[in-house]
XYZ file of C-alpha atoms in Angstrom:
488
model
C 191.160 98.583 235.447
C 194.237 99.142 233.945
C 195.038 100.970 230.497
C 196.099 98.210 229.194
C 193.414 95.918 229.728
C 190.931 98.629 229.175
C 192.659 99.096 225.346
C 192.252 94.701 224.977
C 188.846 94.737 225.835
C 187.996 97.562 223.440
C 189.843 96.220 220.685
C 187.915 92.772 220.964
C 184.758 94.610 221.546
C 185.693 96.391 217.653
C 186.207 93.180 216.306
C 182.922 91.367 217.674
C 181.361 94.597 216.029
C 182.966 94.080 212.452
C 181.916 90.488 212.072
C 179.111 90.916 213.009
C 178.665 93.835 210.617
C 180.560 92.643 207.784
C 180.965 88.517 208.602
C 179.657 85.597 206.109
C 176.457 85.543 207.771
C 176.176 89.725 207.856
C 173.210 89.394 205.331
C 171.032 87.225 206.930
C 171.741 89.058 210.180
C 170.805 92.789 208.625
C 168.334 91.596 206.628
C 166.874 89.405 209.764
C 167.270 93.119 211.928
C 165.674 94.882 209.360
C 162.687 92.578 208.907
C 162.090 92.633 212.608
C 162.064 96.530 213.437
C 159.122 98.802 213.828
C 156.687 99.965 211.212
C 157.662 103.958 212.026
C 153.957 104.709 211.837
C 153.288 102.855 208.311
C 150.627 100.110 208.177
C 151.581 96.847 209.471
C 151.155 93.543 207.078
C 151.740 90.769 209.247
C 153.245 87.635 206.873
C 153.418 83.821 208.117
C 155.733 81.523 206.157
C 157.977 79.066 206.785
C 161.000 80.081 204.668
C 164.543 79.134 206.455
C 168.330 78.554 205.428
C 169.802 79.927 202.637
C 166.622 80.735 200.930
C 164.898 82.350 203.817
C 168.002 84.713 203.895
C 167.322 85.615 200.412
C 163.842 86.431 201.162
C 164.406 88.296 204.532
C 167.053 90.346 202.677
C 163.875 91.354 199.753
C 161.587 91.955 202.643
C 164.233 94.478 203.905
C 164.477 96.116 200.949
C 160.898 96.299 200.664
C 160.188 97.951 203.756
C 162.858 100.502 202.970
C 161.595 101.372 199.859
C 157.826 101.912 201.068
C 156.379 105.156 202.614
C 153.025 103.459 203.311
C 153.169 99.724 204.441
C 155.882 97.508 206.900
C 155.928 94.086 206.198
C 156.072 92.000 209.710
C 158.027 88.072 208.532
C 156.623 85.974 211.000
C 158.571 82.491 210.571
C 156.939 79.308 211.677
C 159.648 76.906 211.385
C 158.100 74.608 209.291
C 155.268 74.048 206.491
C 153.671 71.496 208.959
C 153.440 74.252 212.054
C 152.400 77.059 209.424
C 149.281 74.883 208.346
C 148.185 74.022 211.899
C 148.557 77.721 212.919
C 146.718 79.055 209.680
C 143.996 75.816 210.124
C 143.571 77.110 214.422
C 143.191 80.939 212.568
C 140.051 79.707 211.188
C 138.441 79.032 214.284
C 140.543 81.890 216.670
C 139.767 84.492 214.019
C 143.663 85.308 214.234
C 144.730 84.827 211.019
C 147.737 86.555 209.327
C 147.209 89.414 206.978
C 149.158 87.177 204.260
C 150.934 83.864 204.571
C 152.313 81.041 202.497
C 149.722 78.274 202.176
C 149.441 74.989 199.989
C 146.147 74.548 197.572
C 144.723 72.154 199.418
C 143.943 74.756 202.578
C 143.282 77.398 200.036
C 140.393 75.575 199.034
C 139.573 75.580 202.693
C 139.406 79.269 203.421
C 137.782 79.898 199.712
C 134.930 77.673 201.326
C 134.625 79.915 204.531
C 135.178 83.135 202.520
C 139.004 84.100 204.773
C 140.437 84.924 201.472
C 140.402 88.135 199.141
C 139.921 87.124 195.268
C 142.883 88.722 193.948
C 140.852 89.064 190.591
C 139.012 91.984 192.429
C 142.444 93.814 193.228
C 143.929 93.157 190.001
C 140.527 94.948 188.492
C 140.974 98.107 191.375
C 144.915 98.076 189.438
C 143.674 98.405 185.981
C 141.229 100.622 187.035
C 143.588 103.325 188.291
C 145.498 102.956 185.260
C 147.384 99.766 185.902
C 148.162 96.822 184.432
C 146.539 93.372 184.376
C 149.251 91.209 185.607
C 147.099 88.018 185.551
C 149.023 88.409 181.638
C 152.035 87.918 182.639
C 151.670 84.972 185.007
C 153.250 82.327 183.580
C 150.234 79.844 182.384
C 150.428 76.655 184.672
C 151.005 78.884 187.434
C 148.012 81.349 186.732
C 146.239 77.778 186.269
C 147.097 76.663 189.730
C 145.893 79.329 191.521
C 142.621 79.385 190.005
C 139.394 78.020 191.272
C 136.334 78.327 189.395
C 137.780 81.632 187.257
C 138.820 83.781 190.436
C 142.439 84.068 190.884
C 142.181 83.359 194.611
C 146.211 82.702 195.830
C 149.258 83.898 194.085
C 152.121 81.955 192.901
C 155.475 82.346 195.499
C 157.534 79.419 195.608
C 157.378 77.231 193.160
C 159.295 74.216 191.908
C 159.111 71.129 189.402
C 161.764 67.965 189.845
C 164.921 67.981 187.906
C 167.326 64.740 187.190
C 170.908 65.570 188.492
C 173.749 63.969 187.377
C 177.496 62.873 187.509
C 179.162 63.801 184.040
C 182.503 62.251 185.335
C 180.673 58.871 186.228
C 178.777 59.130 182.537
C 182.139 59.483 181.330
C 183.687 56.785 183.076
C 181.307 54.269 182.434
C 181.319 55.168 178.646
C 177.694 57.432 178.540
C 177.754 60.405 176.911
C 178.051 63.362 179.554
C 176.341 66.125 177.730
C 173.224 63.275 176.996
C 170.953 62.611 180.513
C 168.344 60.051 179.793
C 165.391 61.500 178.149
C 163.341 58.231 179.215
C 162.744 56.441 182.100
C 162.954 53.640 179.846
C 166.815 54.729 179.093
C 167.463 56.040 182.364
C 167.048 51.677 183.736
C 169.368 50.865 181.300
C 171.718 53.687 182.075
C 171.739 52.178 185.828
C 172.534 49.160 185.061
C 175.696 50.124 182.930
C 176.569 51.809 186.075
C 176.144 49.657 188.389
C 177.214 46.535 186.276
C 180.651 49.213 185.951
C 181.222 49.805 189.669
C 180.836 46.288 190.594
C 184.012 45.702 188.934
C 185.459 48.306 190.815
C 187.236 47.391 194.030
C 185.441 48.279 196.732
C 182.727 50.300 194.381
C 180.114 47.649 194.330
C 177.587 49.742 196.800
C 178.082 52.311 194.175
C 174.766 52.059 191.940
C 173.145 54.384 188.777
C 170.015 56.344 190.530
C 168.859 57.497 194.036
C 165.461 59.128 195.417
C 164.172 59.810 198.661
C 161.667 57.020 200.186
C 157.859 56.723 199.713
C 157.906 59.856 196.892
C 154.883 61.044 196.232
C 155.249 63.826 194.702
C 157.803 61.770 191.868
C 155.899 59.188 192.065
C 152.709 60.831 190.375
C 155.249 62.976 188.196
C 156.198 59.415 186.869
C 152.200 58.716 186.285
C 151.983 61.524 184.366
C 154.840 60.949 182.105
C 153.384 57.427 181.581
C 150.107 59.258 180.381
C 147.894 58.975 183.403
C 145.367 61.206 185.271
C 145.540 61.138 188.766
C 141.781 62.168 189.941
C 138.434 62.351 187.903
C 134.644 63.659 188.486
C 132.171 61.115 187.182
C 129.087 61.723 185.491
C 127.315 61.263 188.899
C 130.108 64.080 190.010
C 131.567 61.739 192.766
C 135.531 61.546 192.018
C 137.660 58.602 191.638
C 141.059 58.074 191.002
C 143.035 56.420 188.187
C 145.549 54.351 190.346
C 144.118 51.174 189.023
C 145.077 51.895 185.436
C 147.659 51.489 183.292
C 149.886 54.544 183.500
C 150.125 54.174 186.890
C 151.026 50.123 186.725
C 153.548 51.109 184.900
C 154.761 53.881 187.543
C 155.103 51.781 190.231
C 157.038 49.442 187.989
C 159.793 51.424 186.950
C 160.298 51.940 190.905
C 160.442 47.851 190.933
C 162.637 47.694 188.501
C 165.033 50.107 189.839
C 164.893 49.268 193.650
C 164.221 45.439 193.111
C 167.387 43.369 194.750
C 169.900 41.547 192.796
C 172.904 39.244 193.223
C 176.064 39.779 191.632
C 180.105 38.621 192.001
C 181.668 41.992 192.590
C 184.867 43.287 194.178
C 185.760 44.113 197.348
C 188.011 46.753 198.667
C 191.389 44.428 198.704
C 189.780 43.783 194.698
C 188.510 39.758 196.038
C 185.668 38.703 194.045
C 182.003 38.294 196.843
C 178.793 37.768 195.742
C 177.058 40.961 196.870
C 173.330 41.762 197.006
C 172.777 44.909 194.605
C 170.196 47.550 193.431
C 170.833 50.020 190.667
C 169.216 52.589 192.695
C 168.458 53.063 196.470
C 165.952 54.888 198.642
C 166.709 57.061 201.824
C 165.034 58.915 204.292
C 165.357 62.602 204.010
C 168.104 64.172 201.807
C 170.152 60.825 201.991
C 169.735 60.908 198.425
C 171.600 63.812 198.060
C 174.337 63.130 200.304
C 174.916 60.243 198.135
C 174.850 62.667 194.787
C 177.284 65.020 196.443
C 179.537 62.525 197.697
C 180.100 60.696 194.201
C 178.460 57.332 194.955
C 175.487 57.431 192.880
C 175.278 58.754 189.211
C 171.144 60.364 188.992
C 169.093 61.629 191.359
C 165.670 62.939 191.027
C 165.372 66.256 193.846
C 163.919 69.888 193.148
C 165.345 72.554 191.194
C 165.995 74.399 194.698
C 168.040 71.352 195.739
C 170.902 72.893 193.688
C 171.162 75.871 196.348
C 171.828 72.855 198.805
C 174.127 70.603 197.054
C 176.542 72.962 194.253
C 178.784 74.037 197.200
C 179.506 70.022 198.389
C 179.840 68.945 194.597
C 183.337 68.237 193.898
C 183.213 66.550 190.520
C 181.273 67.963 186.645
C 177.461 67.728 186.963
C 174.870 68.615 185.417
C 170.657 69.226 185.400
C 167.970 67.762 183.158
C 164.287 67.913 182.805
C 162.701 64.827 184.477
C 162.551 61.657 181.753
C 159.664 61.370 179.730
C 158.477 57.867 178.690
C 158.632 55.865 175.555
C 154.722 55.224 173.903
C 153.207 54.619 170.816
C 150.151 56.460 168.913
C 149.377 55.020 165.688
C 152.191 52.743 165.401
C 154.689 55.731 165.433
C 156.685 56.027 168.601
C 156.690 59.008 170.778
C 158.502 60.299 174.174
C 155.554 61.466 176.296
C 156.429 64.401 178.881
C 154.954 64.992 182.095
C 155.500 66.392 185.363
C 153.872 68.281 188.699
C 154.911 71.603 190.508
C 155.463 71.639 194.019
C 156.062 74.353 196.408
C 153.339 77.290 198.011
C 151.343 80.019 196.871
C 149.926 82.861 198.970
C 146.920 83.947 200.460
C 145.613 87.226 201.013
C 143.115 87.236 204.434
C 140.299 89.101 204.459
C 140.469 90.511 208.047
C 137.923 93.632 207.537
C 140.813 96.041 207.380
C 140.995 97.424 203.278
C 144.560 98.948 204.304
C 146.073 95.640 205.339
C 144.780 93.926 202.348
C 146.300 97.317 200.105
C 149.516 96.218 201.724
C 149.532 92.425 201.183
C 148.833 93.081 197.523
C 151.439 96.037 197.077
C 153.940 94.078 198.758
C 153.078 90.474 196.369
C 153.199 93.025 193.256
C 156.623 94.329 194.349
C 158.103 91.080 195.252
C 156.737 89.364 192.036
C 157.685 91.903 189.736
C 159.996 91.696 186.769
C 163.095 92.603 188.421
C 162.510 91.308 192.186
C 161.130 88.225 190.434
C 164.413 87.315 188.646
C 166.163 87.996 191.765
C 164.280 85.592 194.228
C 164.660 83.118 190.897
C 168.378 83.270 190.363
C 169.727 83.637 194.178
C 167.155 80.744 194.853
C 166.055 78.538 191.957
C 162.660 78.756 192.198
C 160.714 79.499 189.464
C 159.567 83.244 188.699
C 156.069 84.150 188.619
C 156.236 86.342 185.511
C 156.913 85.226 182.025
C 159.146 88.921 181.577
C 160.964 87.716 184.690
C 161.757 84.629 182.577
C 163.473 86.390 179.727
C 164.437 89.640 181.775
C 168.530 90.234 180.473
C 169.246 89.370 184.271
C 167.673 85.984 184.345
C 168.906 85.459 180.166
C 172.698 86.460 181.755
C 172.247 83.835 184.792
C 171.025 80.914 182.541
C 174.148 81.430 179.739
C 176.945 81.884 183.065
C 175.451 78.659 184.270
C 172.725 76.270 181.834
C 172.134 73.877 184.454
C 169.567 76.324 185.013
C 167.931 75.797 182.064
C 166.133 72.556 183.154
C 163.665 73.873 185.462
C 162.071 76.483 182.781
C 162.571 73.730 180.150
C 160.105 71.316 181.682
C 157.197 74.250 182.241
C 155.607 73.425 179.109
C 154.638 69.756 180.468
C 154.397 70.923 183.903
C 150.875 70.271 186.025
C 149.739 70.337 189.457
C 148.125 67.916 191.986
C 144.164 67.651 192.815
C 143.430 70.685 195.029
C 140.718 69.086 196.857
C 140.533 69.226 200.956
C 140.945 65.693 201.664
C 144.779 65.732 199.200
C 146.669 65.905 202.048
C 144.939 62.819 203.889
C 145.049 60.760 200.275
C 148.481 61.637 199.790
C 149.596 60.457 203.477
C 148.133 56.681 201.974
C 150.137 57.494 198.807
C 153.277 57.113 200.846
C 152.273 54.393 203.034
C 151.473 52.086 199.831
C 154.876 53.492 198.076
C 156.779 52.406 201.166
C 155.272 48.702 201.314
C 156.574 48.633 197.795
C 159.739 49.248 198.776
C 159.668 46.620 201.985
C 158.500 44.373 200.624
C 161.138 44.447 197.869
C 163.411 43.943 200.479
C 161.642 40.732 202.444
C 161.613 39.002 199.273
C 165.624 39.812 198.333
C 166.634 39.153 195.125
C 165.448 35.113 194.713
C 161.974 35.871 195.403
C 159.411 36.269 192.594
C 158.597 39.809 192.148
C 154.911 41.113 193.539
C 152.470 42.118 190.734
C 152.560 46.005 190.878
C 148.465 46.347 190.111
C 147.185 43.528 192.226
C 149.331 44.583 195.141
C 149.612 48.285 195.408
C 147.960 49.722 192.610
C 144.449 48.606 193.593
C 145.401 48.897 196.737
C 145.850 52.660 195.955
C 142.415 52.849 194.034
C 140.006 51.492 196.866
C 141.875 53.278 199.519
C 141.616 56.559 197.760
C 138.523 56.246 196.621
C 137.010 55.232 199.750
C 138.097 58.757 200.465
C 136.919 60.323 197.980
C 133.811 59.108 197.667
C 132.599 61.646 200.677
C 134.470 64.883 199.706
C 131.900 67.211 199.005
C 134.398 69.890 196.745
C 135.926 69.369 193.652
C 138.830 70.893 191.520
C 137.452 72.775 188.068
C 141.618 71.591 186.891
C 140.317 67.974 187.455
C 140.614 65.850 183.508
């Protein structure tokens, strides 16, 4: 080979070497490196999740620093690509005996391995802590989360990931339109007539009349009940014969599914085309997509609200070309007593995690030190400001980090702002199966909006979907055999 060849290779060799040392991705790649290697003699804690993208960099990069920090435990990431594949695997655990020293799991199979004992009550750790001098962190768990991961007065799963819907919106469409940007609807009652401004506005547009006030992703469950709550509904109850039912049949949940009616319901209107030629158009002021089409359709200008989790704002900030902003979630207008009140009312999402008890007290050590060190004050901010998620610790909450983040930018302020109204779904076995017929019913809703356009007569939201909601779901759970101590 010749000198000079040898000298070209070597060069481009150097440069492969720098980005991948130093390039845009060089975080995710050390952290990922660093996550993978060996244990150098230290106990092995083998974690499941299902973490990716940006936010599964962040946590990779803590898990790094973890394991560099500790003298007695490695922590082995195991990723399964998605929430669906990490249930299956942790559900075929159960019977292979296989099962993960720690993973990421939802309440409804946490209830599952409470009932065949796979789990270590993290109450009996927290006691070993305070014990040895310790402290009892179970008092600084921020309350609804502590609540959540509580059955029957044993802390049994930790909170990790968790998140509450937030209303995002277009300040420079508010202002165009003639809304005040620095006011977001505080009801969903305001919110309808804040879309139709909007998309009364754009129709007069040329070539805006697709452009329309509010956007959500189809068959939302998990909005859906948030929207029951704010209404003033329960979702699930135990009767006095302790069989549960559900409330789907009642009024705050009528007027649930109505608000989606009157949002997505189809409309005709003389609007403007591109060339500014008046057409009669068929309108909604909001629309439905499938996956993150809502959010595409934030980003890109073309609709004013959307209603997405606080960790959606990772996603979407760097696409956003225009002055937004975040909001709690509306509440809805009621009366008590004649005076008029805005009630508030929400429901966290995201996972918790588990602690398997796999006969090895050294394993389970190592879970817990490593959920105590990524939970803590300081690594709790962190995982909350380079992800949105909520922290786990109230301290977290008002450490001068997290106090710094939320005055440089107070769009974060929404998500810790709706905690105080915040609850959580049934944990019961079967909520995964109920919630799959949730959808289904939600999406009829929405078709058969469509099928009747906007001449038909609009369907009666109890006799059509409500009750339809109530038998189905109670058919169901009218043979589940646990029950949820959190139930009203």
């Amino acid at each position: 080979m010749k000198p000079k060849h040898f000298l070209i290779i070597v060069f481009i060799i150097w440069l492969v070497t720098v980005y991948m040392l130093f390039g845009p991705n060089s975080r995710a790649r050390k952290a990922r490196v660093e996550v993978e290697s060996a244990g150098g003699g230290r106990t092995e804690v083998v974690f499941w999740h299902a973490m990716g993208g940006v936010l599964g960099d962040v946590m990779n990069e803590m898990i790094a620093n973890y394991n560099a920090q500790s003298d007695k435990y490695h922590l082995k990431a195991v990723s399964m690509g998605s929430y669906d594949t990490l249930s299956k695997k942790l559900l075929a655990s159960l019977i292979a005996k296989e099962a993960p020293d720690i993973a990421q799991n939802y309440e409804t199979l946490t209830k599952k391995f409470i009932t065949h004992k796979k789990i270590v009550s993290l109450d009996e750790l927290i006691e070993k802590d305070i014990a040895a001098g310790g402290e009892d962190i179970r008092k600084d768990i921020i309350p609804v989360l502590l609540r959540n991961n509580t059955y029957d007065g044993i802390l049994y799963s930790f909170p990790f990931n968790k998140s509450v819907p937030i209303l995002y919106y277009n300040k420079d469409m508010f202002r165009e339109v003639g809304l005040d940007p620095e006011k977001p609807p505080k009801s969903y009652q305001q919110m309808i007539e804040y879309c139709k401004k909007i998309t009364d506005y754009y129709g007069k547009q040329p070539g805006k009349y697709d452009y329309c006030g509010f956007a959500s992703s189809a068959a939302n469950v998990w909005t859906y009940l948030c929207k029951v709550r704010a209404c003033g509904g329960k979702i699930v109850s135990q009767g006095s014969d302790g069989i549960l039912y559900s409330h789907f049949d009642e009024e705050p949940a009528v007027k649930a599914l109505k608000i989606l009616q009157e949002l997505m319901r189809y409309r005709k209107k003389t609007a403007l085309d591109k060339d500014g030629k008046e057409r009669t158009v068929t309108f909604r002021y909001a629309k439905e997509g499938q996956g993150f089409d809502h959010q595409n359709d934030f980003t890109s200008g073309k609709v004013a609200m959307i209603e997405a989790s606080i960790v959606s704002k990772v996603y979407m900030q760097n696409s956003i070309r225009f002055d937004w902003g975040m909001a709690p979630m509306p509440g809805y207008e009621m009366e008590k007593d004649g005076e008029p009140y805005l009630n508030m009312g929400l429901i966290l999402s995201g996972t918790n995690i588990n602690i398997f008890n796999n006969g090895d007290p050294e394993k389970i050590a190592g879970a817990w030190d490593f959920v105590k060190w990524f939970t803590s004050t300081e690594n709790g901010s962190y995982w909350s400001r380079n992800t949105t998620y909520l922290p786990v610790r109230i301290s977290s909450v008002t450490s001068p980090e997290m106090m710094e983040a939320r005055r440089n930018d107070s769009r974060l302020n929404a998500g810790y702002e709706s905690l105080e109204f915040a609850s959580f779904e049934p944990r019961l076995t079967a909520w995964f199966e109920i919630r799959d017929m949730l959808a289904d019913v939600l999406e009829k809703a929405t078709i058969d909006l469509a099928e009747i356009g906007p001449e038909g007569e609009l369907p009666d939201a109890k006799t059509n979907y409500c009750d339809l909601m109530k038998k189905d779901v109670d058919a169901i759970l009218k043979y589940v055999t646990d029950t949820d101590d959190a139930l009203e």
